[in-house]
Short mmCIF file of C-alpha atoms in Angstrom, two decimals:
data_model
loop_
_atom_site.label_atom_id
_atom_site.label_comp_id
_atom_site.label_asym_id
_atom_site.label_seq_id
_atom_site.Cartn_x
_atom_site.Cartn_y
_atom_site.Cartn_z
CA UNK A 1 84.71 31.87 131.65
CA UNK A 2 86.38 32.84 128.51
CA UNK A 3 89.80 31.93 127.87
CA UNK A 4 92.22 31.29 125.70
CA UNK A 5 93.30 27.78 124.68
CA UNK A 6 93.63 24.68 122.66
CA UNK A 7 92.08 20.96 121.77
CA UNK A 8 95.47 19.93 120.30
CA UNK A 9 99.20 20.01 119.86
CA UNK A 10 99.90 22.23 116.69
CA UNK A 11 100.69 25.22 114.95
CA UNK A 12 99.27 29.26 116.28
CA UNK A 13 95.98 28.85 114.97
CA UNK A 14 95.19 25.66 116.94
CA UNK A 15 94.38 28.42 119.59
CA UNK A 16 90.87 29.16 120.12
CA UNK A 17 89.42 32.35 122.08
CA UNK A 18 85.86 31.13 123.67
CA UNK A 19 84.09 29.76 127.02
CA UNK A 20 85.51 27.13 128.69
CA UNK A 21 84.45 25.65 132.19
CA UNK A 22 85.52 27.68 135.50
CA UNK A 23 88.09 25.82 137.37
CA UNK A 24 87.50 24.48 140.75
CA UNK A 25 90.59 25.41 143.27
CA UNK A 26 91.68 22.32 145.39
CA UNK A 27 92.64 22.59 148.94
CA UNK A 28 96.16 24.00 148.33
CA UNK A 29 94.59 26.14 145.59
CA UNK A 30 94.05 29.87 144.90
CA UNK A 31 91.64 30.74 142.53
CA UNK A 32 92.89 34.16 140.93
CA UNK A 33 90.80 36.82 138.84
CA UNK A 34 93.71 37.10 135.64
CA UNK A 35 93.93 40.82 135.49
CA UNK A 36 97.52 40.68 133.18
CA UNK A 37 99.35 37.69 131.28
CA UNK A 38 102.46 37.80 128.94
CA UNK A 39 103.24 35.59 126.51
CA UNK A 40 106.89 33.70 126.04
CA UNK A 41 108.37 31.95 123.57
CA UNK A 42 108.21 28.86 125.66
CA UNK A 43 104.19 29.45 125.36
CA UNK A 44 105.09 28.34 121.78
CA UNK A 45 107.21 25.77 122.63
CA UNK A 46 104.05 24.04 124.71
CA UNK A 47 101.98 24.52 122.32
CA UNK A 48 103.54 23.14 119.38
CA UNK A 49 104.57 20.00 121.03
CA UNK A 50 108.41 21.02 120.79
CA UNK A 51 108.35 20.96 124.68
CA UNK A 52 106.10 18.38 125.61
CA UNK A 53 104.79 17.93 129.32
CA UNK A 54 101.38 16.14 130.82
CA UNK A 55 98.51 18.30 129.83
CA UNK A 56 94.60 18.26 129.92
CA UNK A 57 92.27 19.51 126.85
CA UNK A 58 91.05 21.79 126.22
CA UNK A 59 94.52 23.48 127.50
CA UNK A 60 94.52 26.79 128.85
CA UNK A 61 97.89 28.79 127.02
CA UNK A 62 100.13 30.84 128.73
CA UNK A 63 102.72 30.85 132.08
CA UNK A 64 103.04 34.21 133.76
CA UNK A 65 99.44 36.12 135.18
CA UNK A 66 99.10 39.28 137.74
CA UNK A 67 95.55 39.15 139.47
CA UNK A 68 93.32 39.41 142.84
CA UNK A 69 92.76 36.44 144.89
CA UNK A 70 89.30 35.38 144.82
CA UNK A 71 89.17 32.68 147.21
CA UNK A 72 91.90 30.58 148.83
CA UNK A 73 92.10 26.87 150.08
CA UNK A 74 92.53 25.83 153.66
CA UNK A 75 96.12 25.04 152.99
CA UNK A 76 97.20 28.25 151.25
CA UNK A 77 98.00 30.39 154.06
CA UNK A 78 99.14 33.55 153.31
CA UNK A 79 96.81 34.55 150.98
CA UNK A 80 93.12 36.34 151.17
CA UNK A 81 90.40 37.65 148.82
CA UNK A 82 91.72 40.89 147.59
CA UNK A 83 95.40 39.91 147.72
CA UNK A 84 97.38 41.00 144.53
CA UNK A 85 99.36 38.30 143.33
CA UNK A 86 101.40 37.22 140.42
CA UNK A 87 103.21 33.68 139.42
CA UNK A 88 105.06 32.23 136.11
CA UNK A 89 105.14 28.80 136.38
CA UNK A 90 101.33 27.90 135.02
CA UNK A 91 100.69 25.88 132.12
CA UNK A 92 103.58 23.19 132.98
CA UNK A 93 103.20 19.38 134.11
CA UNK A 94 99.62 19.20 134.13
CA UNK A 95 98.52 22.27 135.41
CA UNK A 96 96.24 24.88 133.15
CA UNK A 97 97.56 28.32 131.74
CA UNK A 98 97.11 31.25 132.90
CA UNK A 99 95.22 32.91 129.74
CA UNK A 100 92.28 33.36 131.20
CA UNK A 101 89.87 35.45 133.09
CA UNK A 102 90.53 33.00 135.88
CA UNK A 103 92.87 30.96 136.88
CA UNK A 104 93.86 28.24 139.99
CA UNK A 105 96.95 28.67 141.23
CA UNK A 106 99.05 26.19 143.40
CA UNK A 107 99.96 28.30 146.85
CA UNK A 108 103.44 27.36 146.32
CA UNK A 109 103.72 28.99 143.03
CA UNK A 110 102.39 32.43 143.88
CA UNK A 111 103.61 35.21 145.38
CA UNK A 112 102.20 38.39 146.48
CA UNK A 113 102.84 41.52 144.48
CA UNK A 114 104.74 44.39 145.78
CA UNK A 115 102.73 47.61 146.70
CA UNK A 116 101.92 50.10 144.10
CA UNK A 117 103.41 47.64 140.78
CA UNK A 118 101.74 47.98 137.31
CA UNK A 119 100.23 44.73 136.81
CA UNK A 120 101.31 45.00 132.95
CA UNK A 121 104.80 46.12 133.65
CA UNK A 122 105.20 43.04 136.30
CA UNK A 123 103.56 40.25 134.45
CA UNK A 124 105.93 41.19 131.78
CA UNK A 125 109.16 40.76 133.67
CA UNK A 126 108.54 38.05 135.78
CA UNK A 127 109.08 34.56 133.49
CA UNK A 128 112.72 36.53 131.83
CA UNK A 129 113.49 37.84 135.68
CA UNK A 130 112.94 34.04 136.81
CA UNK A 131 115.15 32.74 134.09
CA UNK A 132 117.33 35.58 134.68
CA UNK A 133 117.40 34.57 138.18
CA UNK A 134 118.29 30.47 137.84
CA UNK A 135 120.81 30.87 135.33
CA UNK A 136 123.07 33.25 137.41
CA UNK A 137 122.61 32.46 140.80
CA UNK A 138 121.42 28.90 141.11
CA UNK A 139 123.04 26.94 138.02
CA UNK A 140 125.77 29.87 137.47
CA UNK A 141 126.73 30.33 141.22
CA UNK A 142 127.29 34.07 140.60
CA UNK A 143 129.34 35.51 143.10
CA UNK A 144 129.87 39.32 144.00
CA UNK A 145 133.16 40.39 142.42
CA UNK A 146 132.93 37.81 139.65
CA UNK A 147 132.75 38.67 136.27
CA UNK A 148 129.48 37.44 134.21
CA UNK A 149 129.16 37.89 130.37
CA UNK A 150 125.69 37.67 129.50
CA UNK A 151 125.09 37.58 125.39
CA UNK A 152 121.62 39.11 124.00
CA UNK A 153 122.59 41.25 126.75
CA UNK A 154 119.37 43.61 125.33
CA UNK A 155 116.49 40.96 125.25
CA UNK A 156 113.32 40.11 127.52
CA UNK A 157 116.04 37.72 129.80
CA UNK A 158 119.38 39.14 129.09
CA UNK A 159 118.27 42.74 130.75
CA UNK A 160 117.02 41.28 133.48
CA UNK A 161 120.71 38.88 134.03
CA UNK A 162 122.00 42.21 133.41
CA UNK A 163 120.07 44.22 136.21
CA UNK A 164 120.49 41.03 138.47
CA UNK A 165 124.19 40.57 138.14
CA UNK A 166 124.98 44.15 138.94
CA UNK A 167 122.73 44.13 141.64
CA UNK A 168 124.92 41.07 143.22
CA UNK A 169 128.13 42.94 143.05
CA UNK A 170 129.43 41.31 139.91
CA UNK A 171 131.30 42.75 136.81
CA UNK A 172 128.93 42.31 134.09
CA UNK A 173 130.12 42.36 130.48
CA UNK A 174 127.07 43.14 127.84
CA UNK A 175 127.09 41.29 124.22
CA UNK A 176 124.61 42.81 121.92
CA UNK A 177 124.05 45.10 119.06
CA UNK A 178 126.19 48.02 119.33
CA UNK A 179 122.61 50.06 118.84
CA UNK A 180 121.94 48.55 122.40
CA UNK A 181 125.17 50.00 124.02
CA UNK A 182 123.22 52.58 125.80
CA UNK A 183 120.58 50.88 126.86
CA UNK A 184 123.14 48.10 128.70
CA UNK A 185 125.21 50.27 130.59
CA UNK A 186 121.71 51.86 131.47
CA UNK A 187 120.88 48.68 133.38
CA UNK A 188 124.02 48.33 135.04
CA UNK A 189 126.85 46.46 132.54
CA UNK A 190 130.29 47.58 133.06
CA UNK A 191 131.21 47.14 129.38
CA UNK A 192 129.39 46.34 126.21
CA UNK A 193 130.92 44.72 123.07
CA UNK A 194 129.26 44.43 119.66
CA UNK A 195 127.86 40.48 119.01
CA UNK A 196 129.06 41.26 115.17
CA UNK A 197 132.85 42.19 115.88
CA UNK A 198 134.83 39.62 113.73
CA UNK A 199 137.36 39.73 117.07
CA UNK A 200 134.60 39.43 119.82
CA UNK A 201 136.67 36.74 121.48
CA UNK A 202 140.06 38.89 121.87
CA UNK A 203 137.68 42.17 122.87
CA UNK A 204 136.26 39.98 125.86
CA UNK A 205 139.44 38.59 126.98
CA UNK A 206 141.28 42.30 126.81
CA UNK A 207 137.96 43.35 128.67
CA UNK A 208 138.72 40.16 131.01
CA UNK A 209 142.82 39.32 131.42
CA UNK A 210 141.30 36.62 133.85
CA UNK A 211 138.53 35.16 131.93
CA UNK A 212 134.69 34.92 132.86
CA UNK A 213 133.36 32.74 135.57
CA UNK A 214 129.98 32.99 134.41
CA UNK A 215 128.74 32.70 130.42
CA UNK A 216 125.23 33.20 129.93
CA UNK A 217 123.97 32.83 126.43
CA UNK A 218 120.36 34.31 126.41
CA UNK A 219 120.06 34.49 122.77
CA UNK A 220 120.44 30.12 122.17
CA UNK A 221 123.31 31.25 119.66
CA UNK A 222 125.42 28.80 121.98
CA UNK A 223 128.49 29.15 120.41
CA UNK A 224 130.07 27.17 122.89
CA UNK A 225 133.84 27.44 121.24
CA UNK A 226 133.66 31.19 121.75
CA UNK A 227 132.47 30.31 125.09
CA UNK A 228 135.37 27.73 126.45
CA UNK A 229 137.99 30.25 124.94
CA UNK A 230 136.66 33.39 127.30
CA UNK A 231 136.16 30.96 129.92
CA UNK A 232 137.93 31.58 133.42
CA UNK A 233 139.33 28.42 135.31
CA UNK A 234 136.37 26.68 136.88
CA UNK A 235 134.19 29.13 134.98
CA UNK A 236 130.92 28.25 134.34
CA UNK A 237 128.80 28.16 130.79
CA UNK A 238 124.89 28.26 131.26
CA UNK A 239 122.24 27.09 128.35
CA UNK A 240 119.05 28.35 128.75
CA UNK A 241 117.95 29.34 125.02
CA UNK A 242 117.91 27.98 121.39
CA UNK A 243 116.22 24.30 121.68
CA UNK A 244 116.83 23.36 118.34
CA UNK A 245 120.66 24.11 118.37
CA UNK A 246 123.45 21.71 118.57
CA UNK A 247 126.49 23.40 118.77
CA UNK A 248 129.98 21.44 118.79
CA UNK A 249 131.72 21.37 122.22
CA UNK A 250 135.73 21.52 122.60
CA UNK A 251 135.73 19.08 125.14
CA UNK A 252 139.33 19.40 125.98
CA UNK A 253 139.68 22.95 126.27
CA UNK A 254 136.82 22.73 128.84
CA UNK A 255 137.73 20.46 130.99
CA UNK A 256 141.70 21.66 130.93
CA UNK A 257 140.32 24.69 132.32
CA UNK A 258 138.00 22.68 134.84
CA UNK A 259 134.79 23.98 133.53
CA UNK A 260 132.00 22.70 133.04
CA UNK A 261 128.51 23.12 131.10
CA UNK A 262 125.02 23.30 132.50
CA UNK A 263 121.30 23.89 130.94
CA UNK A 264 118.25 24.04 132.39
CA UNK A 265 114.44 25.48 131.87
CA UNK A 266 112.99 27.28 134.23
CA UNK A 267 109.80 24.60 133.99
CA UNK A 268 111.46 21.77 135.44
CA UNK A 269 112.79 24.22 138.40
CA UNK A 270 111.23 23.53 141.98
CA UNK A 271 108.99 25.33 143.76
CA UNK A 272 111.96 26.39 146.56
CA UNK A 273 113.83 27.75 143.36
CA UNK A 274 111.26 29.41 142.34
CA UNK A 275 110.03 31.22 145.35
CA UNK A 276 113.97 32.10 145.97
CA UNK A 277 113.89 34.56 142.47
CA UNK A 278 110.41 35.44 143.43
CA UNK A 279 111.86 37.16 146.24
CA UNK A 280 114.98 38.55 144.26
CA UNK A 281 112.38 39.89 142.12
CA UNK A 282 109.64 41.37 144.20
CA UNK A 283 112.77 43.26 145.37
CA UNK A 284 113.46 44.86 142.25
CA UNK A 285 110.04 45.32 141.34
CA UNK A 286 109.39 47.33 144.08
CA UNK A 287 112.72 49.72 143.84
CA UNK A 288 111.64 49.93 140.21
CA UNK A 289 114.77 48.63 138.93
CA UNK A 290 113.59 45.68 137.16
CA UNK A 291 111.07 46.66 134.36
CA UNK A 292 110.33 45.75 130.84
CA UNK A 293 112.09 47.80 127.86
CA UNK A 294 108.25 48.00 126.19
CA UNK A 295 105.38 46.38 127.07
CA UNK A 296 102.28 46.10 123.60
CA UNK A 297 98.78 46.16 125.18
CA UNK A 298 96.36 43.51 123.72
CA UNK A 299 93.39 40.85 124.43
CA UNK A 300 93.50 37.32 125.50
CA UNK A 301 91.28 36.89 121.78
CA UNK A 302 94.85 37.92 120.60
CA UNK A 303 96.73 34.86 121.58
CA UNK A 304 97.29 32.89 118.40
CA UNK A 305 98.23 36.38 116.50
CA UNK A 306 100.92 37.00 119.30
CA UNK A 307 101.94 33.58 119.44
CA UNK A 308 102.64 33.36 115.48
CA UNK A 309 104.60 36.79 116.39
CA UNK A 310 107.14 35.09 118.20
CA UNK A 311 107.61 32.40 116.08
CA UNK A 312 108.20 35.02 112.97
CA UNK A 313 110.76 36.73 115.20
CA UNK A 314 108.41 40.15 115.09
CA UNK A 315 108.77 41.50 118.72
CA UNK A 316 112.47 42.19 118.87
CA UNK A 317 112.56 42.28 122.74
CA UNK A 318 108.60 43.83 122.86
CA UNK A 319 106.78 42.41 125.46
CA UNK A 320 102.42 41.82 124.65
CA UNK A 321 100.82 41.87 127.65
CA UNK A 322 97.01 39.83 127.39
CA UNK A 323 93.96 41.81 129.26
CA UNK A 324 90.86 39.79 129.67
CA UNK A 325 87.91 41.24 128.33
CA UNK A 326 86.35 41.37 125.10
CA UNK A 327 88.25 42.32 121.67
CA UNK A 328 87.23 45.90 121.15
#
């Protein structure tokens, strides 16, 4: 099959678009025809070595696929030849990517697609929706009637925490570029605040009297001072961006207001985890509530190009979506 993938660690062009041996499913396997994948900065992250985890070459890129089941295991009930399916967990602790025109996919990790879903539009809003997903509800402990502040508020992840929090009943305040205004309130914030206002700290706490019990920092500024000082008593301040940043931390502030920090990627999450935002998002899937803000067609052959994209900071909250099939 052809696929997208690499022979090692290294920069974009370490990836290589060719034929590489079909998989074999195990037992607890589904093998998948790859109709859709996206591509996420974590992809680069893999890639590069910056994130490492076990991995066999050649290395299949690539998390998040949307495909048919081809054949499934005697221990992956649930599932049959024709079923559409999706998952965004691949390419993690020793299993392959899921650039390719096939792929094997652990039952656990995939879930079935809801009725009548663009493949291109779902594959591109389920690894942000996931991450979405875990920071507010299962490290955040978002509550209905709660107020959430989720910075880069406009991005792949921060619409989704967006659509999510509002969704759960909470007050969601929006930090992004004031050029974005419309399109937060669009997804459901309450109020929206321009990241570059000198006095962002006072706006949120005028917007807040109380403080926020949730701070969600999608865009790995992590400027955790900014953070403590919005912070409600027992709030709670999420990492889930900016790997390379090491922000200072005013210790006493925090724990004076008995808060407390938390980070987490959505790789290391379990597979109950997972399959409880797979759920939350099949849901919004289906009522069409959680879709991407643009979605840029392209081939798997266009891997390395989109993953040296990324890394140049080109896409600005575009989503490329990889077809198999060969560059026209």
């Amino acid at each position: 099959m052809r696929a997208a993938f690499i022979e090692e660690l290294g920069p974009a062009e370490n990836i290589r678009y060719g034929e590489i041996e079909t998989p074999s499913p195990g037992p607890t396997d589904v093998l998948v025809e790859v109709e859709a994948v996206s591509v996420n900065p974590v992809d680069t992250f893999v890639r590069s070595g910056l994130f490492r985890t076990p991995m066999e070459f050649p290395f299949v890129v690539g998390r998040d696929l949307v495909g048919t089941v081809m054949s499934a295991g005697p221990g992956a009930p649930g599932f049959a030849p024709g079923d559409r399916v999706w998952c965004n967990s691949l390419g993690h602790g020793g299993r392959q990517g899921a650039a390719a025109e096939q792929a094997v996919v652990p039952a656990d990790r995939l879930y079935h697609l809801p009725a009548g879903v663009d493949a291109a539009e779902a594959v591109a809003v389920v690894h942000p929706g996931g991450t979405a997903y875990l920071a507010l509800f299962t490290h955040g402990r978002l509550g209905a009637g709660q107020t959430v502040l989720v910075a880069g508020a406009a991005g792949n992840v921060g619409s989704a925490a967006v659509v999510m929090a509002a969704e759960a009943g909470a007050r969601v305040v929006a930090v992004a570029s004031a050029a974005d205004a419309g399109h937060c309130k669009a997804l459901g914030a309450d109020t929206v605040l321009d990241y570059r206002s000198p006095d962002l700290c006072d706006l949120v706490l005028r917007a807040c009297p109380g403080g926020v019990d949730v701070h969600v920092d999608t865009s790995g500024a992590n400027d955790l001072t900014t953070a403590v000082d919005v912070l409600a008593p027992r709030g709670r301040i999420v990492l889930l961006a900016g790997a390379r940043s090491q922000p200072v931390l005013p210790a006493g502030p925090l724990y004076m207001k008995d808060g407390a920090v938390v980070g987490f990627v959505i790789s290391h999450a379990t597979t109950a985890e997972l399959a409880d935002a797979a759920r939350a998002i099949n849901r919004l899937l289906a009522d069409g509530r959680l879709r991407p803000r643009a979605v840029e067609p392209a081939t798997l052959a266009d891997a390395a190009r989109t993953h040296r994209r990324i890394e140049d900071g080109e896409l600005h909250g575009r989503r490329v979506v990889l077809r198999p099939g060969r560059p026209g």
